Amino acid sequence: MINLFKKRQYVTVPQKVDKKEEREEKEVKVNIPDGLFTKCDDCGKIVLKEDIEKNLMKCPNCNKYFRMTAWQRIKLIIDEGTFLEYDKDLSTLNPLSYPDYEGKIKKLIDETGLKEAVVTGEGKIKGTDCVIAVMDSRFLMGSMGSVVGEKITRAVERATEKRLPVIIFTASGGARMQEGIFSLMQMAKTSAALKRHSDLGFLYVSVLTDPTTGGVTASFAMLGDIIISEPNALIGFAGPRVIEQTIKQKLPEGFQRAEFLLEHGFVDLIVERENLKETLYQILLIHRG
Amino acid sequence: MNIFEIEKASEELKKKIKELKEFSKLQNIDLSSEIEILENKLKELQRDSFKNITPWDKVLLARKIERPTSLDLIKRIFDNFIELHGDRLYKDDAAILGGIALLEGKPVTVIGQQKGKNTEENIKRNFGMPHPEGYRKALRLMKQAEKFKRPVICFIDTPGAFCGIGSEERGQGEAIARNLFEMSNLKTPIISIVIGEGGSGGALALAVGDRVWMLEHAIYSILSPEGFASILWKDASKAKEAASLMKLTAQDLLDFGIIDRIIKEPIGGAHRDVDETAKSIKQSLVDELELLRNLDIETLLNSRYEKFRRMGKFLE
Ligand SMILES: [Zn+2]
């Protein structure tokens, strides 16, 4: 069995790096290849993995954003010791009897220490309460199946009951194909829960991280009262490859990146990773009733 | 034999019956018993062919160019249909049409995804694949329906929302999301009917209804079988296999509780008798709207919420 508590201890955020934390960091399993070094696929430079982790998962040389795990993100955003996880035992079924879906899920659970592609719960941002959901792209590309949809819906419903704001960090390739139509229906379910939350006057902030596409874009990602994105994140409905195949031409540079969405009016602001917590706090502060 | 081979065989039988009839008339010979035998054979052939119909057969049927489109059905079901154009933001999308009409004398708003009947029309209609402005037009008309307290009826028939540069620039994801969000709480009854292809989020964006129905041979899925096969198996030619696995038929989706009703099609499919198909839909609509109109709005909205809230399979 996976010990989630232990996993959380691994997570690195270089806020106050003392000797003890540094030692723990070396055990961290992150979404970059094994070994001490990694090659940044943007600048091509060989960098110490430890240096990336200490730099909020950004390349120390060119500032490229690597993807963060859900727990790294929670550690970055939520005040230490205040996070209470919701529905952590909700687990995946195989409604279409898709061949070896269970096996695939089991392998991902072992590899990531997660049970599904989203972690939900409540916690404090600089002392201010909120409900938060964080997707993790390592888990089948953060795709949304029944568990992801249900966890997000429950989190939003709890926020509505508790009159709390909701923050969702998206990172998803879209629908969970292996769950077919059930996956599609999660788009309606999550959107409906957000509508109820919204109609009562509560705040929802979505934070789009690389990548956010498909059914997640076409539901809760685009429904924030305020939509934030990390720099250069890929955000779209269709994936770039699908579009290229459809229109049979190459896509322009920067197409579907966060800056492109900002220019076209679909994102409110782009925020650097080191400023995310403070920005979210300021937004919560302005909406505190 | 697949359904199209059977269709060919039945066309030949029909031709033979017609010839016999003409011959008997011309020569004044009574061939009625021979004709009857052939007619029975024809009926049997058509009935049997649909007994063993595969999910892939249904995919082909749902996409058949002769299949009745939204407009074919709207013309037959409603009176005084007035088409209303545009999203008031960017342009008018011909892949989604909408307007106001009467159903047995009562006002309704009608919205439908529209495919073409030939290549030229399909180019104009973008093969029924809407851009964001199509969804925004649909939402505008739904909000208008809410204001004037008339029910909304949506006909769904799309391979999916269009994937292109313009649709991304104008926020395809946002447009679909907004429809899901607003429809979930639209204060008037909504009935959505999948009449052909119900492709992905592009279909769902008109299908957050109090009732979701499908024509007997329509399909509704997360993605086209070709897309499914190419994403999961890197091989679009395995679409047939995907169609079986995906559970995209009306019968499967009724079992799953995703849809509420199957509307029967004439033997051979909806295209065989469009009038009959329209009549069945109309009857269902008239009966069900009577029921929905009598619910108070809070009950209606709560049960719409609960309907989608229940969807999903997981282990607690
Ligand atoms: Zn770099």
XYZ file of C-alpha atoms and ligand atoms in Angstrom:
606
model
C 0.000 0.000 0.000
C 1.021 3.543 -0.588
C 1.653 5.796 2.320
C 0.354 9.166 1.243
C 1.631 10.871 4.341
C 5.131 9.698 3.576
C 4.764 10.875 0.000
C 3.844 14.327 1.147
C 7.046 14.572 3.104
C 9.032 14.049 -0.097
C 7.559 17.035 -1.807
C 9.960 19.870 -2.335
C 9.418 23.524 -2.198
C 12.508 25.601 -1.579
C 10.991 28.046 0.828
C 13.243 27.440 3.785
C 15.767 24.835 2.841
C 17.449 23.342 5.858
C 19.781 20.373 5.838
C 17.099 17.885 6.810
C 14.726 18.880 4.023
C 17.522 18.744 1.494
C 18.195 15.153 2.367
C 14.535 14.299 1.847
C 14.473 16.009 -1.491
C 16.863 13.460 -2.907
C 14.230 10.784 -2.513
C 11.681 12.731 -4.493
C 10.208 10.946 -7.473
C 9.376 13.675 -9.933
C 8.261 13.635 -13.517
C 11.735 13.927 -14.953
C 13.841 10.912 -15.907
C 15.695 8.914 -13.294
C 19.233 9.800 -12.395
C 20.918 12.779 -10.870
C 20.906 14.906 -14.010
C 18.406 15.709 -16.668
C 18.565 17.471 -19.999
C 16.248 20.466 -20.297
C 14.289 19.935 -23.489
C 14.057 23.678 -24.068
C 17.622 24.947 -23.703
C 19.319 21.576 -24.061
C 21.466 22.138 -21.013
C 22.242 19.281 -18.634
C 20.995 20.315 -15.220
C 20.989 18.789 -11.770
C 17.519 17.537 -10.994
C 17.936 18.816 -7.509
C 18.462 22.317 -8.869
C 15.214 22.110 -10.816
C 13.337 21.003 -7.743
C 14.838 23.776 -5.675
C 13.801 26.218 -8.380
C 10.046 25.408 -8.184
C 10.412 22.840 -10.971
C 11.789 25.387 -13.411
C 14.977 25.086 -15.426
C 17.693 27.049 -13.575
C 19.194 27.963 -16.923
C 16.286 29.014 -19.186
C 13.336 29.198 -16.770
C 11.354 26.518 -18.634
C 8.442 25.308 -16.542
C 8.451 21.614 -15.781
C 5.165 20.107 -14.667
C 4.545 19.900 -10.949
C 2.997 16.962 -9.171
C -0.226 17.517 -7.277
C 1.518 17.314 -3.909
C 4.309 19.652 -4.950
C 1.633 22.107 -5.964
C -0.289 21.785 -2.725
C 2.891 22.337 -0.762
C 3.611 25.416 -2.877
C 0.141 26.958 -2.415
C -1.346 25.762 0.865
C -0.050 26.768 4.294
C 1.926 23.979 5.894
C -0.123 21.671 8.087
C -3.507 23.063 7.020
C -4.392 20.736 4.145
C -7.212 18.286 4.742
C -7.682 15.838 1.912
C -11.173 14.906 0.676
C -12.277 11.564 -0.760
C -8.822 10.103 -0.979
C -10.084 6.548 -1.227
C -12.411 7.046 -4.155
C -11.138 4.615 -6.753
C -11.463 3.731 -10.386
C -13.754 1.130 -11.953
C -13.759 -0.212 -15.484
C -17.287 0.460 -16.768
C -16.579 -0.452 -20.404
C -14.479 -3.507 -19.462
C -11.655 -1.879 -21.371
C -8.825 -4.419 -21.734
C -6.285 -4.110 -18.928
C -7.562 -0.758 -17.695
C -7.318 -2.006 -14.100
C -3.722 -3.060 -14.681
C -2.839 0.321 -16.084
C -4.420 2.123 -13.137
C -2.675 -0.123 -10.639
C 0.675 0.582 -12.257
C 0.046 4.329 -12.114
C -0.936 4.105 -8.465
C 2.366 2.385 -7.732
C 4.366 4.844 -9.799
C 2.798 8.076 -8.589
C 1.539 7.300 -5.103
C -1.743 8.855 -6.212
C -5.052 7.033 -6.473
C -6.302 9.103 -9.378
C -5.471 12.169 -11.450
C -6.713 14.743 -8.952
C -6.159 15.534 -5.292
C -8.918 17.535 -3.598
C -9.311 19.027 -0.172
C -9.408 22.178 1.860
C -6.689 24.294 3.370
C -5.489 27.801 4.018
C -3.668 30.256 1.812
C -1.907 32.701 4.143
C -4.565 31.970 6.695
C -7.535 32.210 4.319
C -9.724 29.124 3.885
C -10.423 27.637 0.472
C -11.308 24.392 -1.223
C -8.666 23.286 -3.677
C -8.392 20.631 -6.391
C -5.096 19.891 -8.092
C -4.752 17.677 -11.134
C -1.641 15.631 -11.784
C -0.646 15.008 -15.391
C 1.444 11.954 -14.516
C -1.745 9.970 -13.964
C -2.890 9.006 -17.489
C -2.231 12.565 -18.681
C -4.501 13.922 -15.976
C -7.461 12.626 -17.943
C -10.931 13.019 -16.428
C -12.766 9.802 -15.686
C -15.534 9.191 -13.183
C -13.278 9.522 -10.137
C -11.798 12.846 -11.226
C -15.264 14.182 -12.055
C -16.755 12.936 -8.807
C -13.928 14.262 -6.622
C -14.104 17.688 -8.222
C -17.905 17.756 -7.981
C -17.827 16.762 -4.305
C -15.151 19.342 -3.564
C -17.227 22.069 -5.222
C -20.372 20.927 -3.399
C -18.527 21.034 -0.074
C -17.297 24.514 -0.891
C -20.896 25.522 -1.552
C -22.036 24.071 1.788
C -19.165 25.675 3.668
C -19.462 28.940 1.728
C -15.834 28.731 0.641
C -14.053 29.777 -2.538
C -12.820 27.064 -4.891
C -9.432 26.967 -6.603
C -8.789 24.326 -9.250
C -5.380 23.705 -10.800
C -5.938 22.022 -14.137
C -3.464 19.740 -15.906
C -5.158 17.357 -18.259
C -5.154 15.886 -21.715
C -8.959 15.817 -21.520
C -11.357 12.909 -21.393
C -10.521 9.477 -20.011
C -11.115 7.503 -23.199
C -11.162 4.175 -21.384
C -14.312 5.242 -19.508
C -16.136 6.328 -22.652
C -19.431 8.134 -22.195
C -19.042 8.223 -18.392
C -16.018 10.403 -18.879
C -17.973 12.769 -21.140
C -20.706 13.166 -18.541
C -18.201 14.409 -15.939
C -18.020 17.629 -17.937
C -21.724 18.270 -17.339
C -21.560 17.147 -13.715
C -18.632 19.365 -12.699
C -20.010 22.372 -14.598
C -23.405 22.014 -12.935
C -21.808 21.923 -9.474
C -19.843 25.072 -10.284
C -23.017 26.791 -11.483
C -24.684 26.201 -8.108
C -21.588 27.450 -6.301
C -21.511 30.513 -8.540
C -25.214 31.317 -8.227
C -24.786 31.634 -4.469
C -22.129 34.276 -5.032
C -19.016 32.277 -4.207
C -15.672 32.673 -5.912
C -14.077 30.165 -8.269
C -10.542 30.642 -9.556
C -9.143 28.253 -12.131
C -5.408 28.032 -12.601
C -4.441 26.487 -15.922
C -1.145 24.661 -16.050
C 0.558 22.762 -18.830
C -1.271 21.021 -20.449
C -4.979 21.837 -20.238
C -6.951 20.490 -23.180
C -10.076 18.639 -24.278
C -12.953 17.974 -21.928
C -11.300 19.765 -19.017
C -10.878 22.939 -21.058
C -14.453 22.543 -22.273
C -15.761 22.399 -18.711
C -14.347 23.631 -15.397
C -11.054 25.070 -16.706
C -12.884 27.807 -18.613
C -15.507 28.546 -15.951
C -13.438 30.459 -13.405
C -14.648 33.879 -12.289
C -10.970 34.541 -12.637
C -8.820 32.410 -14.915
C -5.083 32.367 -14.249
C -2.483 30.592 -16.302
C 1.140 29.697 -15.829
C 3.456 31.089 -18.527
C 3.641 29.138 -21.785
C 1.121 26.478 -20.679
C -0.572 24.654 -23.551
C -4.296 25.394 -23.351
C -6.870 24.405 -25.932
C -9.925 22.408 -26.814
C -8.378 20.234 -29.506
C -4.795 19.085 -29.198
C -2.350 20.648 -31.685
C -1.789 17.352 -33.488
C -5.515 16.844 -34.082
C -5.806 20.363 -35.482
C -2.828 19.879 -37.792
C -4.382 16.677 -39.094
C -7.752 18.371 -39.597
C -6.604 21.508 -41.385
C -3.503 19.940 -42.958
C -1.182 22.817 -42.221
C 1.418 23.655 -39.616
C 0.292 25.682 -36.646
C 1.785 29.110 -35.996
C 4.410 29.580 -33.296
C 2.893 30.136 -29.873
C -0.526 28.843 -30.917
C -2.582 27.642 -27.905
C -0.016 28.868 -25.416
C -1.091 30.851 -22.350
C 0.045 34.123 -23.943
C -2.077 33.365 -27.043
C -5.140 32.820 -24.855
C -4.458 36.018 -22.955
C -4.242 37.908 -26.243
C -7.525 36.380 -27.442
C -9.314 37.168 -24.213
C -9.701 33.738 -22.635
C -7.348 34.101 -19.689
C -7.401 36.922 -17.127
C -3.760 36.890 -16.171
C -0.545 34.953 -16.474
C 1.285 34.504 -13.198
C 4.815 33.236 -12.615
C 5.013 30.231 -10.354
C 6.850 32.082 -7.577
C 4.029 34.635 -7.407
C 1.082 32.239 -7.542
C 0.448 31.900 -3.842
C 0.602 35.628 -3.221
C -1.663 36.357 -6.225
C -4.233 33.804 -5.099
C -4.093 35.259 -1.614
C -4.710 38.781 -2.927
C -7.678 37.549 -4.960
C -9.140 35.714 -1.961
C -8.619 38.814 0.146
C -10.592 41.009 -2.241
C -13.451 38.488 -2.234
C -13.504 37.885 1.481
C -17.062 38.740 2.472
C -24.454 -9.619 -44.950
C -24.022 -6.192 -43.383
C -26.913 -3.761 -43.413
C -25.839 -2.109 -46.643
C -25.638 -5.382 -48.533
C -29.068 -6.197 -47.197
C -30.236 -2.788 -48.265
C -28.979 -3.501 -51.789
C -30.738 -6.873 -51.817
C -33.965 -5.242 -50.676
C -33.684 -2.581 -53.377
C -33.510 -5.374 -55.934
C -36.523 -7.083 -54.409
C -38.439 -3.829 -54.465
C -37.602 -3.357 -58.126
C -38.837 -6.857 -58.883
C -42.094 -6.237 -57.010
C -42.619 -3.023 -58.921
C -42.001 -4.780 -62.243
C -44.425 -7.545 -61.353
C -47.074 -5.025 -60.402
C -46.668 -3.127 -63.647
C -46.673 -6.327 -65.636
C -49.843 -7.590 -63.961
C -51.570 -4.286 -64.597
C -50.454 -4.106 -68.202
C -51.323 -7.707 -69.031
C -54.300 -7.800 -66.720
C -53.050 -10.969 -65.009
C -53.535 -11.582 -61.311
C -50.078 -11.925 -59.753
C -51.111 -10.856 -56.259
C -49.990 -14.057 -54.538
C -46.530 -13.878 -56.173
C -46.278 -10.237 -55.216
C -47.289 -11.013 -51.677
C -44.592 -13.655 -51.345
C -41.968 -11.184 -52.493
C -43.285 -8.463 -50.207
C -43.138 -10.767 -47.236
C -39.639 -11.760 -48.170
C -38.682 -8.098 -48.281
C -40.133 -7.416 -44.856
C -38.368 -10.428 -43.409
C -35.075 -9.392 -44.922
C -35.308 -5.923 -43.450
C -36.428 -7.158 -40.076
C -33.679 -9.773 -39.858
C -31.021 -7.361 -40.940
C -31.812 -5.166 -37.965
C -31.871 -8.069 -35.549
C -28.144 -8.572 -35.922
C -27.204 -4.980 -36.403
C -23.719 -4.264 -35.020
C -22.572 -1.060 -33.341
C -20.493 -0.327 -36.423
C -23.592 -0.724 -38.627
C -25.199 1.918 -36.454
C -22.234 4.231 -36.891
C -22.696 3.933 -40.657
C -26.457 4.383 -40.410
C -26.110 7.420 -38.153
C -23.787 9.030 -40.693
C -25.762 8.067 -43.769
C -26.188 11.045 -46.082
C -29.869 10.188 -46.587
C -30.535 10.233 -42.861
C -33.002 12.954 -41.865
C -31.256 16.105 -40.644
C -32.467 18.480 -37.958
C -34.145 20.641 -40.583
C -35.961 17.661 -42.147
C -37.438 16.846 -38.767
C -38.106 20.413 -37.627
C -40.151 21.086 -40.766
C -42.319 18.064 -40.071
C -42.675 18.374 -36.298
C -43.268 22.094 -35.753
C -45.484 24.779 -37.229
C -44.502 28.351 -38.086
C -40.775 27.757 -37.596
C -38.907 31.044 -37.824
C -35.144 30.689 -38.033
C -33.112 33.188 -36.010
C -29.500 33.834 -36.847
C -26.244 34.802 -35.194
C -24.582 34.908 -31.804
C -24.512 38.755 -31.614
C -20.770 38.521 -31.015
C -19.030 37.304 -34.124
C -21.141 35.676 -36.840
C -23.794 33.172 -37.779
C -22.677 29.529 -37.725
C -24.548 27.418 -40.263
C -23.606 24.186 -38.461
C -26.128 25.033 -35.745
C -29.508 26.454 -36.551
C -32.155 27.685 -34.207
C -35.394 29.527 -33.981
C -38.885 29.730 -32.592
C -41.900 27.665 -33.536
C -45.179 26.210 -32.381
C -45.670 22.649 -31.260
C -49.364 21.841 -31.285
C -50.018 25.532 -30.857
C -47.586 26.073 -27.993
C -44.423 28.159 -28.382
C -41.032 26.426 -28.234
C -37.429 27.249 -29.036
C -35.808 24.780 -31.403
C -32.051 24.320 -31.873
C -30.342 21.758 -34.059
C -26.976 20.789 -35.406
C -27.300 20.710 -39.147
C -25.443 18.522 -41.614
C -25.708 18.975 -45.374
C -27.507 16.753 -47.841
C -24.726 16.986 -50.419
C -21.116 18.120 -50.650
C -21.950 21.718 -51.442
C -24.330 22.041 -48.543
C -21.957 20.172 -46.272
C -19.240 22.700 -46.987
C -21.637 25.485 -46.025
C -22.697 23.582 -42.897
C -19.123 22.500 -42.108
C -20.376 18.882 -42.002
C -22.330 19.700 -38.864
C -19.205 20.627 -36.894
C -19.938 23.870 -35.031
C -17.547 26.690 -34.219
C -17.791 28.565 -30.893
C -20.238 31.052 -32.443
C -22.631 28.160 -33.081
C -22.687 27.252 -29.402
C -22.994 30.894 -28.444
C -25.951 31.321 -30.789
C -27.550 28.262 -29.197
C -27.014 29.731 -25.733
C -28.446 33.079 -26.804
C -31.587 31.359 -28.021
C -31.833 29.304 -24.845
C -31.610 32.426 -22.692
C -34.307 33.951 -24.880
C -36.449 30.856 -24.319
C -35.922 31.204 -20.577
C -37.060 34.828 -20.718
C -40.240 34.003 -22.604
C -40.826 30.804 -20.626
C -40.921 28.430 -23.550
C -39.278 24.995 -23.564
C -36.089 24.294 -25.518
C -35.803 21.355 -27.872
C -32.333 20.445 -29.155
C -31.564 18.113 -32.040
C -28.066 16.679 -31.855
C -26.264 15.517 -34.948
C -22.564 16.284 -35.082
C -19.297 14.421 -35.550
C -17.961 16.855 -32.931
C -17.095 20.495 -32.368
C -14.779 21.751 -35.100
C -11.024 21.572 -34.462
C -9.261 24.415 -36.245
C -7.350 27.642 -35.769
C -10.364 29.946 -35.709
C -12.303 27.772 -33.321
C -9.392 27.801 -30.875
C -8.841 31.552 -31.255
C -12.490 32.168 -30.438
C -12.546 29.765 -27.500
C -14.206 26.492 -28.463
C -13.566 25.163 -24.966
C -15.069 28.230 -23.320
C -18.144 28.144 -25.549
C -18.894 24.501 -24.744
C -18.155 24.961 -21.034
C -20.465 27.978 -20.886
C -23.322 25.986 -22.411
C -22.902 23.145 -19.897
C -22.802 25.684 -17.062
C -25.843 27.668 -18.174
C -27.963 24.748 -19.361
C -27.560 23.012 -16.011
C -29.665 25.757 -14.496
C -31.735 27.168 -17.364
C -35.144 27.949 -15.925
C -37.251 26.265 -18.579
C -37.629 22.634 -19.683
C -34.992 21.243 -22.065
C -35.381 18.111 -24.165
C -32.371 16.966 -26.198
C -32.616 14.314 -28.890
C -29.633 12.668 -30.556
C -30.907 12.040 -34.081
C -27.696 10.903 -35.785
C -24.179 11.336 -34.483
C -23.630 12.582 -30.948
C -19.935 13.333 -31.049
C -18.165 14.288 -27.854
C -18.294 17.630 -26.042
C -19.637 19.142 -29.233
C -22.807 17.088 -28.740
C -22.961 17.410 -24.961
C -23.005 21.201 -25.333
C -26.646 20.861 -26.446
C -27.491 17.832 -24.323
C -27.681 18.970 -20.705
C -31.421 18.423 -20.763
C -34.217 17.323 -18.452
C -34.698 14.523 -20.928
C -32.100 13.126 -23.266
C -33.439 10.823 -25.952
C -31.937 9.007 -28.881
C -33.313 7.735 -32.123
C -33.023 3.956 -32.243
C -29.968 3.890 -34.503
C -28.277 7.080 -33.387
C -24.913 7.000 -31.618
C -23.512 9.080 -28.763
C -19.909 8.851 -27.639
C -16.859 10.428 -26.086
C -15.193 10.603 -29.511
C -15.627 9.116 -32.975
C -14.676 5.422 -33.113
C -11.890 6.409 -35.519
C -10.552 8.970 -33.053
C -10.853 6.519 -30.169
C -8.934 3.854 -32.082
C -6.253 6.263 -33.157
C -5.707 7.673 -29.666
C -5.722 4.372 -27.810
C -4.367 1.979 -30.409
C -2.629 4.375 -32.797
C -4.673 2.783 -35.566
C -7.790 4.490 -36.907
C -8.606 1.441 -39.032
C -9.665 -0.365 -35.849
C -12.737 1.869 -35.659
C -15.085 -1.080 -36.021
C -13.582 -2.742 -32.973
C -13.701 0.574 -31.112
C -17.384 1.010 -31.927
C -18.216 -2.228 -30.106
C -16.049 -1.464 -27.108
C -17.226 2.126 -26.667
C -20.886 1.290 -25.980
C -22.180 4.078 -28.152
C -25.569 2.692 -29.162
C -28.859 3.989 -27.837
C -29.515 0.590 -26.265
C -26.209 0.599 -24.335
C -26.685 4.187 -23.204
C -30.206 3.509 -21.988
C -28.855 0.588 -19.920
C -26.194 2.882 -18.476
C -28.808 5.465 -17.512
C -27.135 8.086 -19.708
C -30.271 8.556 -21.819
C -33.928 8.348 -20.845
C -35.690 7.027 -23.910
C -35.187 5.419 -27.301
C -37.448 6.591 -30.094
C -38.102 3.778 -32.533
C -37.187 4.207 -36.166
C -39.055 2.730 -39.112
C -37.734 -0.626 -40.313
C -34.589 0.025 -42.309
C -33.792 3.228 -40.481
C -35.093 6.777 -40.135
C -34.310 7.636 -43.757
C -36.796 4.991 -44.941
C -39.720 7.011 -43.690
C -38.901 10.497 -42.493
C -42.575 11.368 -41.940
C -42.991 8.380 -39.664
C -39.794 9.226 -37.770
C -40.943 12.812 -37.289
C -44.344 11.617 -36.112
C -42.807 9.421 -33.416
C -40.608 12.243 -32.185
C -43.499 14.685 -32.189
C -45.695 12.385 -30.135
C -42.978 11.905 -27.530
C -42.331 15.638 -27.368
C -45.956 16.603 -26.963
C -46.519 14.083 -24.162
C -43.333 14.831 -22.288
C -43.564 18.629 -22.519
C -47.033 18.426 -21.030
C -45.473 16.677 -18.057
C -42.457 18.964 -17.739
C -44.532 22.142 -18.045
C -46.502 21.072 -14.994
C -43.445 20.789 -12.749
C -42.525 23.803 -10.693
C -39.201 25.222 -11.762
C -37.327 24.262 -8.604
C -38.324 20.613 -8.910
C -37.371 20.662 -12.567
C -33.917 22.135 -11.883
C -33.221 19.856 -8.938
C -34.004 16.766 -10.922
C -31.928 18.017 -13.862
C -29.015 18.511 -11.457
C -29.485 15.082 -9.874
C -29.756 13.408 -13.247
C -26.206 14.415 -14.237
C -24.927 14.285 -10.663
C -25.479 10.519 -10.585
C -23.442 9.803 -13.712
C -20.125 8.051 -13.235
C -18.870 4.684 -12.019
C -16.395 4.515 -9.155
C -15.664 2.657 -5.968
C -16.322 4.448 -2.685
Zn 16.345 25.027 -19.796
